[in-house]
Every structure is written in C-alpha cells, then in structure tokens.
Short mmCIF file of C-alpha atoms in Angstrom, two decimals:
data_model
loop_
_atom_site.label_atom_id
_atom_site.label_comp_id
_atom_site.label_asym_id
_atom_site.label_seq_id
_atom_site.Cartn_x
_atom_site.Cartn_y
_atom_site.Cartn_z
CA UNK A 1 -130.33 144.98 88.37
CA UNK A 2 -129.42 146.83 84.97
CA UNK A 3 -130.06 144.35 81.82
CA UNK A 4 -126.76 142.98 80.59
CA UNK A 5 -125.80 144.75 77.24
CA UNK A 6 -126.44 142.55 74.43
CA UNK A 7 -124.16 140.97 72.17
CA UNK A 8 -122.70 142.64 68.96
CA UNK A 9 -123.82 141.61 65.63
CA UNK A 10 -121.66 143.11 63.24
CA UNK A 11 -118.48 145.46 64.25
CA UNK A 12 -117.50 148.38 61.66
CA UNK A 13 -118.04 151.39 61.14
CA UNK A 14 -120.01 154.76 59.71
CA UNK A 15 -118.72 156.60 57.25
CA UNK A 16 -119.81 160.03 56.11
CA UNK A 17 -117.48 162.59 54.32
CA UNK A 18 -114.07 162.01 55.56
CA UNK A 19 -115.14 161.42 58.97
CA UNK A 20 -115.39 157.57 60.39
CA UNK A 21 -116.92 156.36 63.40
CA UNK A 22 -116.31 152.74 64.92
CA UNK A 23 -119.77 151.36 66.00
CA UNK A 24 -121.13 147.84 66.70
CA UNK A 25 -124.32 146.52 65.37
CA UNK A 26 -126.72 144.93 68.40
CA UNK A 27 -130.45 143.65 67.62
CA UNK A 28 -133.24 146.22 69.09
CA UNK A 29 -135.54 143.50 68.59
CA UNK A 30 -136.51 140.47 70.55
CA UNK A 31 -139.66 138.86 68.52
CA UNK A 32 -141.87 137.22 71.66
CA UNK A 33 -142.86 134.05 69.68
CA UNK A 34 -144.04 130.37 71.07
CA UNK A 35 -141.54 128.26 70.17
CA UNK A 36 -142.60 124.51 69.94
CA UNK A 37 -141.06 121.35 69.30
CA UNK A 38 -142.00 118.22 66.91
CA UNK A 39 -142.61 115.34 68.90
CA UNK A 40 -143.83 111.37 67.88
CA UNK A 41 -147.10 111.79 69.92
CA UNK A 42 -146.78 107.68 70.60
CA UNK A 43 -143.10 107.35 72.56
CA UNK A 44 -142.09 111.23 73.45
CA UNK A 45 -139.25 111.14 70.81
CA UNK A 46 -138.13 114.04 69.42
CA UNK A 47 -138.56 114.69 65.87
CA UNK A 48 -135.48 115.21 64.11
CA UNK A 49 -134.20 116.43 60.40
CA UNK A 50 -130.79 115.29 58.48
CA UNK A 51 -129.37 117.04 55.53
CA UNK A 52 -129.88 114.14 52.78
CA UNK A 53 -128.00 114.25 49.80
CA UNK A 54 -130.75 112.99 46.83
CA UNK A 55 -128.60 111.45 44.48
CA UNK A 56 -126.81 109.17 47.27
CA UNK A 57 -129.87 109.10 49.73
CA UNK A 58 -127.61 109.55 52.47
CA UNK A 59 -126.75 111.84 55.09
CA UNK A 60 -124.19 114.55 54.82
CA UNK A 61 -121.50 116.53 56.69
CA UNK A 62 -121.90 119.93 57.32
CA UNK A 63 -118.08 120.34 55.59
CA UNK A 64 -119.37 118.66 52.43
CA UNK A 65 -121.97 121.41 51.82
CA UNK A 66 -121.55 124.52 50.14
CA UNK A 67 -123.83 127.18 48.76
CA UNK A 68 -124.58 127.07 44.91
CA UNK A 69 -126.18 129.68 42.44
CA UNK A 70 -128.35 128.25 39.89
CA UNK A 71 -128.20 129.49 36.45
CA UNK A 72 -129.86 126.85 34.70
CA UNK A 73 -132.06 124.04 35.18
CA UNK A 74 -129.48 121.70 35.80
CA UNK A 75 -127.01 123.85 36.40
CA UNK A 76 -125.30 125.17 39.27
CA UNK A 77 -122.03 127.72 39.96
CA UNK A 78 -120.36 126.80 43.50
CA UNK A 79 -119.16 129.49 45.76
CA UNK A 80 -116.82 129.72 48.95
CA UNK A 81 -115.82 131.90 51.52
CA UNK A 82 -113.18 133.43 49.16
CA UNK A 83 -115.82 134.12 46.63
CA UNK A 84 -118.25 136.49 48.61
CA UNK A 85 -115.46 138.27 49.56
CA UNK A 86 -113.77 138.97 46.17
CA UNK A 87 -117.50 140.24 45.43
CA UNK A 88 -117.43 142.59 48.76
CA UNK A 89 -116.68 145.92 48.15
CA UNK A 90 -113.82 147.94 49.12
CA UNK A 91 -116.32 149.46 52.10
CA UNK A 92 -116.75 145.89 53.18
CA UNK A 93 -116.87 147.25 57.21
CA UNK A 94 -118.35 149.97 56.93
CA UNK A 95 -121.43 151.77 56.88
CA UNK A 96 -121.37 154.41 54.41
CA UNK A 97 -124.03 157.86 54.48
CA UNK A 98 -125.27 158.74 51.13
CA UNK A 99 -127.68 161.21 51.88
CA UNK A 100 -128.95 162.99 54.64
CA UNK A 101 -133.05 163.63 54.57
CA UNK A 102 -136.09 164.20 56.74
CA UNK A 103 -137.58 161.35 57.47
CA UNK A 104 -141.09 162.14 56.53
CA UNK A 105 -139.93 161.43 52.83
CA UNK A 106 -139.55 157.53 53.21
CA UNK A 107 -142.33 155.24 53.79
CA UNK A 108 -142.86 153.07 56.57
CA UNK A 109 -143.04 150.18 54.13
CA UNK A 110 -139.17 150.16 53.29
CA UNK A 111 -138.43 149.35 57.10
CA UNK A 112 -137.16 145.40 57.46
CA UNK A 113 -135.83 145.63 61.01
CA UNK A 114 -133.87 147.89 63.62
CA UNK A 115 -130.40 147.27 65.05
CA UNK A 116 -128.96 149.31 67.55
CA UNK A 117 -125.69 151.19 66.74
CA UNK A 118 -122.97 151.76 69.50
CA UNK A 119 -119.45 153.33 69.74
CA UNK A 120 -116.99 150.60 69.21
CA UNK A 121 -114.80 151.29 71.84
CA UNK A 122 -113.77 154.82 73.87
CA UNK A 123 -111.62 156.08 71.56
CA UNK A 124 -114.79 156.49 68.84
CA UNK A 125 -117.07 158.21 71.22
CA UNK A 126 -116.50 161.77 70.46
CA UNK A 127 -117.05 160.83 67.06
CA UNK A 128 -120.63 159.11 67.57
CA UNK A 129 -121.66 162.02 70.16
CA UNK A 130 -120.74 164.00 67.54
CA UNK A 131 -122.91 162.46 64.62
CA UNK A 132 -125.74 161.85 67.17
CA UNK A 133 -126.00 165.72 68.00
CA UNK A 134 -125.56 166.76 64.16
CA UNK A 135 -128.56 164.84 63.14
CA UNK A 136 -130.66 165.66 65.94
CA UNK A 137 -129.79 169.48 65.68
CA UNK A 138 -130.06 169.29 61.33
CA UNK A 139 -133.75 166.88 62.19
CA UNK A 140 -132.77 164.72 59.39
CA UNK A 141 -132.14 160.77 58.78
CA UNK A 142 -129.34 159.48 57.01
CA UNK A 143 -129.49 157.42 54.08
CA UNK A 144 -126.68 154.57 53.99
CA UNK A 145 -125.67 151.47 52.76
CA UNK A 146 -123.26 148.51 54.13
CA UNK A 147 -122.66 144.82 54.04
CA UNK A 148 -124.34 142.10 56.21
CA UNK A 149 -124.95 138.46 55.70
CA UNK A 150 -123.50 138.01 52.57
CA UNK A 151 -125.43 140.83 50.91
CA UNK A 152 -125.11 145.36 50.63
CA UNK A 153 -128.38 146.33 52.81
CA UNK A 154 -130.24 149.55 52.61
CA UNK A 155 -130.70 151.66 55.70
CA UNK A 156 -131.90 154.40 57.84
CA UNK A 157 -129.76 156.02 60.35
CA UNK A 158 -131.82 157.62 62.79
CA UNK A 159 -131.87 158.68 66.79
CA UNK A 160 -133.93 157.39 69.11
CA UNK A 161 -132.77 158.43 72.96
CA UNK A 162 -129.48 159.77 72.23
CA UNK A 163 -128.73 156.09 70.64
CA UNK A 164 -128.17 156.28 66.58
CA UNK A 165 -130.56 153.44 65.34
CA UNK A 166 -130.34 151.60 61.70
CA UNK A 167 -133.42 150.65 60.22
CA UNK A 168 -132.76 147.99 57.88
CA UNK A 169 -134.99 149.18 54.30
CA UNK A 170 -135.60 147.28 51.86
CA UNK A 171 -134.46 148.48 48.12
CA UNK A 172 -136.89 149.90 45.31
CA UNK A 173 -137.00 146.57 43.54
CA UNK A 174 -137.89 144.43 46.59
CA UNK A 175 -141.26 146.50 47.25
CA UNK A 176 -144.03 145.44 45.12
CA UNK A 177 -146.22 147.81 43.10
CA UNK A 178 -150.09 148.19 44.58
CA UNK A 179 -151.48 148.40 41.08
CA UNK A 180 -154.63 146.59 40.65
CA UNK A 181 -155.29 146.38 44.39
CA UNK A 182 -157.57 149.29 45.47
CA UNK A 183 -161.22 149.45 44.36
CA UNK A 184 -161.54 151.42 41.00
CA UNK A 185 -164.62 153.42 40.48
CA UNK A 186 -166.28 153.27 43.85
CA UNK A 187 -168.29 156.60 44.90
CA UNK A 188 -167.96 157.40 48.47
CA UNK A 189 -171.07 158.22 50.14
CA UNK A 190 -171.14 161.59 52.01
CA UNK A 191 -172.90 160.78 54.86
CA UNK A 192 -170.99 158.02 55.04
CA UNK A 193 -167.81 159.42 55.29
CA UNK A 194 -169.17 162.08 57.50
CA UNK A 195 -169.93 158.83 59.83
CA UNK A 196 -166.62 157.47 59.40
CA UNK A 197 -165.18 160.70 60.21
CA UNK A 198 -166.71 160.71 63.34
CA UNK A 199 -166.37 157.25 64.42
CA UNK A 200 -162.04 157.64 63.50
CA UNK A 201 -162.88 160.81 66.38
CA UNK A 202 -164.22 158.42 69.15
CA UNK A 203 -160.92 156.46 68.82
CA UNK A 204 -158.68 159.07 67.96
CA UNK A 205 -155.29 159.36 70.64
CA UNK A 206 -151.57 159.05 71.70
CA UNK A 207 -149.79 156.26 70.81
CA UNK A 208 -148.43 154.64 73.73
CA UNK A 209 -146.54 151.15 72.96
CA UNK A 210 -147.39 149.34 76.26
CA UNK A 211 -150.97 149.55 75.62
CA UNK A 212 -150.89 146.85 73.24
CA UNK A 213 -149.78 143.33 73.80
CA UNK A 214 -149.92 139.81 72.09
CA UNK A 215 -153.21 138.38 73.84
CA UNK A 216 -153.37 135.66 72.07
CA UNK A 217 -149.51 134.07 73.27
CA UNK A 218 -150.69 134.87 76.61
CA UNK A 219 -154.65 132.84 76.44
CA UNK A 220 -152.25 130.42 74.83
CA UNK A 221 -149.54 130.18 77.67
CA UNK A 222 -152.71 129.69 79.61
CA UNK A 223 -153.85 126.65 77.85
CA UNK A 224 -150.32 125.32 78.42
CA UNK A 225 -149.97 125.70 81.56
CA UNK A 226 -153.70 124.21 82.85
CA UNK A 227 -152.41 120.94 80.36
CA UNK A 228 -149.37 121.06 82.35
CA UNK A 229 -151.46 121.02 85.98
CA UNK A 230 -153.37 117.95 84.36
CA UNK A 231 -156.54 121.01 84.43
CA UNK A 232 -159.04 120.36 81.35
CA UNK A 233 -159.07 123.15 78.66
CA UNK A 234 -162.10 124.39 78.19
CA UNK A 235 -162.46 126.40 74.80
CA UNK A 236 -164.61 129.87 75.34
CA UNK A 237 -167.49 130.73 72.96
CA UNK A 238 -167.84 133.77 71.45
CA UNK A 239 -171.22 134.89 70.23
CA UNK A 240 -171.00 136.35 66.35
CA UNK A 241 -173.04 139.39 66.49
CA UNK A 242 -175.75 140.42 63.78
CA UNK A 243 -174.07 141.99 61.08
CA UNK A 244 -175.90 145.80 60.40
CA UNK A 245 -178.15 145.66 57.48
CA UNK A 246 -176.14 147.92 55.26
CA UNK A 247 -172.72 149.88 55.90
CA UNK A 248 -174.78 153.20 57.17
CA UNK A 249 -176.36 151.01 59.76
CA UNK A 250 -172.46 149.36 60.93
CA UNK A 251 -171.26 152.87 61.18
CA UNK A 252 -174.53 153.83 63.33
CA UNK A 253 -173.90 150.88 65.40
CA UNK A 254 -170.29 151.74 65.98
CA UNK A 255 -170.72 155.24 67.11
CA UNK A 256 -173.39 154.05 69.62
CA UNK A 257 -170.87 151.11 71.01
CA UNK A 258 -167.72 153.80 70.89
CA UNK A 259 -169.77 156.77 72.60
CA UNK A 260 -171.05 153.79 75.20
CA UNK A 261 -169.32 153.80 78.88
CA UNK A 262 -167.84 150.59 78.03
CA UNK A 263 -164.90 150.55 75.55
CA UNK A 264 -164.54 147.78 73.17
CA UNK A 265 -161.60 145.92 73.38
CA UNK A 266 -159.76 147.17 70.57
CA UNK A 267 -159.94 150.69 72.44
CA UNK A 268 -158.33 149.26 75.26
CA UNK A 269 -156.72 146.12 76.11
CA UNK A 270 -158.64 144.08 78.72
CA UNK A 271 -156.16 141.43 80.65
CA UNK A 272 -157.84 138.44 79.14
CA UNK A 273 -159.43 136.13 81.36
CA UNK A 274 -157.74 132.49 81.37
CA UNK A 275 -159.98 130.15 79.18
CA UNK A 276 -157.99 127.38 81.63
CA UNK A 277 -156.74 128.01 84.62
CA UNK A 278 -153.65 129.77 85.26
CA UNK A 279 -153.09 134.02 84.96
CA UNK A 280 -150.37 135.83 84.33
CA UNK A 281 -147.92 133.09 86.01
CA UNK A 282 -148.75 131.31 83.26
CA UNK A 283 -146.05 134.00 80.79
CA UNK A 284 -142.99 131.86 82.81
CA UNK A 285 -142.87 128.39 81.21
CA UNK A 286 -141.07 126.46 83.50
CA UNK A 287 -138.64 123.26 82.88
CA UNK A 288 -140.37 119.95 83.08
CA UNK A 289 -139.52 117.85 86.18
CA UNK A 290 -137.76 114.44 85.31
#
C-alpha cells in the first residue's frame, strides 16, 4: 500500500524571471525522537503547564495573549496579525530565485532543514517539469528567498529524484565565525599523518543512508518494553580499554583493529543485542491496556 501523501505546509509559489510556478511546501523530514511524558511518580497524574500571567498570578486565555517585541528593559511594542503582514513583502507567496549556482559553492553548514516542493495543482505542472529539467540539464542550485512563519527564509532549490527540494539555509549573520577554535601552532608529525592517512583508507567507502541507524532509541525501546513485561533491566558493562601510550601507538592500534577480520562497530552497524528482553518488536510501542 503506497504511503499517503503528506500534508502541505505552505502553498505559493516559485518565481524566477517572469515565469511562476504554483508549488506546495511538504516536510521531507520526520525526526524519529522518544517522546515522553511528565508524570507525578506517586498517583499516575499527568503533569501539566498553564500560561500564568506574573503580575496577576493567574491563568490566562489563549485570546488574551499576544506576541510583544522588547525594546527596552521594561518596555515592550505589541503586534497583531495585521502587523506582520503590513511588514510582509509584496512577494509574500512566493518563492523568489535570485541566483542560480553549483552547489559545490555553499557549505553544508547553511542547511536548517528540507521541505519538499510539489506542483500546486495540474494546471502548474508543465511549469515545474519545466524548472526541474532546466536545473538538472544547467547542474546548478538555485538561490531563493520567501516567507514562512512570520519571517523571509533563505534557501536552496535543488533536485533530488525528479522532485525540486528547498533546503532551508540559514543567512550570513546567523552562522558564527570559527575564530579562536582550531589549534594554533601545532606541527603535524609526518609519520603521523602518514598513519592517519592510512587508517582514513581502511574505512574509506560509499555512503549508503540505511547503514546507519539511531541504536541508542532502539536499546532504549528495549528497556521499555522489558519494564512494560514486568522483565528486570539489566544495565550492560562495557570494559574501557587501555588508552595507547602516545598518539603513534593509537594510530598503530587502529590499523591493527581496522585491518582485523572483525570490523568495529563504527564500520558497520551491528543489530544491538537487547540489554532487556525484547528485539526489534520492541520499535512498536503499543497502547497501554486499561
């Protein structure tokens, strides 16, 4: 059974030259996180959290908030629906291409998040296939810029399986400078980095996506599910090893474990064994009876 297509997140859409075509936004993400609730260990109760005003010390409607700006210390500038969009621009729907460039020139650390970008309807199709085929035939990304959430966003137009992605960037100013960070004045060692050389050889490959997975949500779902079964959790040791006498000595000992017939874990992910009870049934929570 196909997976149902997922909702839209923002409807517009892209803009370059004269030429416009209607897309909708859908998330290409789904972040696989634990999600856990607060609960008063001594009755069960849920824990819960009110929206307290701290002048009256009382509790208030979600119609009596509204979003301020602070300017001051004690002072704050309201703002309403009708003021974000006086401050839209003109382009308020619509993604707009400023540049079209190959995408080795941007680095990997101005990526926020990906979206998906689909034609809006039938009548905008020709339009997208049209863009899609451009970019892939010119091997170039576009730069644009558009208007989610209250704020303009940076982004990366890009395809990815005949599908135009946008990869939300972050802007010059938001990226922090790594001044000051890196070692200043360290030699490296020749034989050293001859070592190291090597050692990036024995791990050296193709990136393939479904080789790596969260291990640690799925030991965890294990733990959960033996509490569940009313199983005891039994926490697994793991013995430190002896660190190498000096850095020439690590990288010695890491060739010899990489060139051995076993390959350590981070080469290739083991299934992990369940530290209590349970497997892979474990990865389906399932509702609590009663």
């Amino acid at each position: 059974m196909a997976a149902a297509k997922p909702r839209a997140v923002w409807t517009g859409s892209i803009s370059f030259g004269l030429v416009n075509a209607p897309v909708r936004m859908y998330a290409a993400v789904s972040e696989q996180n634990l999600k856990f609730n607060l609960i008063h260990e001594k009755d069960g109760g849920r824990i819960g959290y009110q929206k307290i005003c701290k002048l009256e010390d009382k509790t208030v409607p979600n119609e009596e908030i509204v979003k301020a700006y602070q300017v001051e210390e004690d002072e704050f500038v309201y703002l309403h629906d009708e003021d974000f969009e006086a401050a839209a621009p003109e382009s308020y729907k619509t993604i707009t291409i400023h540049d079209f460039v190959p995408s080795s020139q941007i680095d990997p650390i101005y990526f926020e998040r990906t979206y998906y970008l689909g034609p809006a309807d039938k009548s905008g199709e020709p339009v997208y296939a049209l863009l899609v085929a451009a970019m892939e035939d010119a091997g170039l990304v576009a730069v644009a810029t558009y208007v989610f959430h209250e704020r303009e966003n940076l982004s990366c137009l890009r395809v990815r399986d005949g599908v135009l992605t946008l990869e939300k960037m972050f802007f010059a100013d938001e990226v922090r400078s790594s001044e000051g960070i890196a070692p200043d004045g360290i030699k490296v060692d020749k034989r050293q980095l001859e070592m190291a050389a090597q050692l990036i050889g024995q791990y050296q490959g193709e990136f393939d996506a479904e080789k790596y997975h969260d291990q640690y949500r799925e030991r965890l779902m294990a733990v959960i599910e033996a509490k569940r079964s009313g199983e005891g959790v039994k926490q697994v040791v793991t013995a430190e090893k002896a660190p190498a006498p000096d850095l020439l000595a690590a990288l010695q000992a890491s060739l010899d474990e990489a060139r051995a017939p076993t390959k350590p874990a981070a080469r290739k992910q083991a299934k992990p064994k369940a530290a209590a009870g349970g497997g892979r049934e474990a990865a389906k929570p399932r509702r609590r009876a009663g």
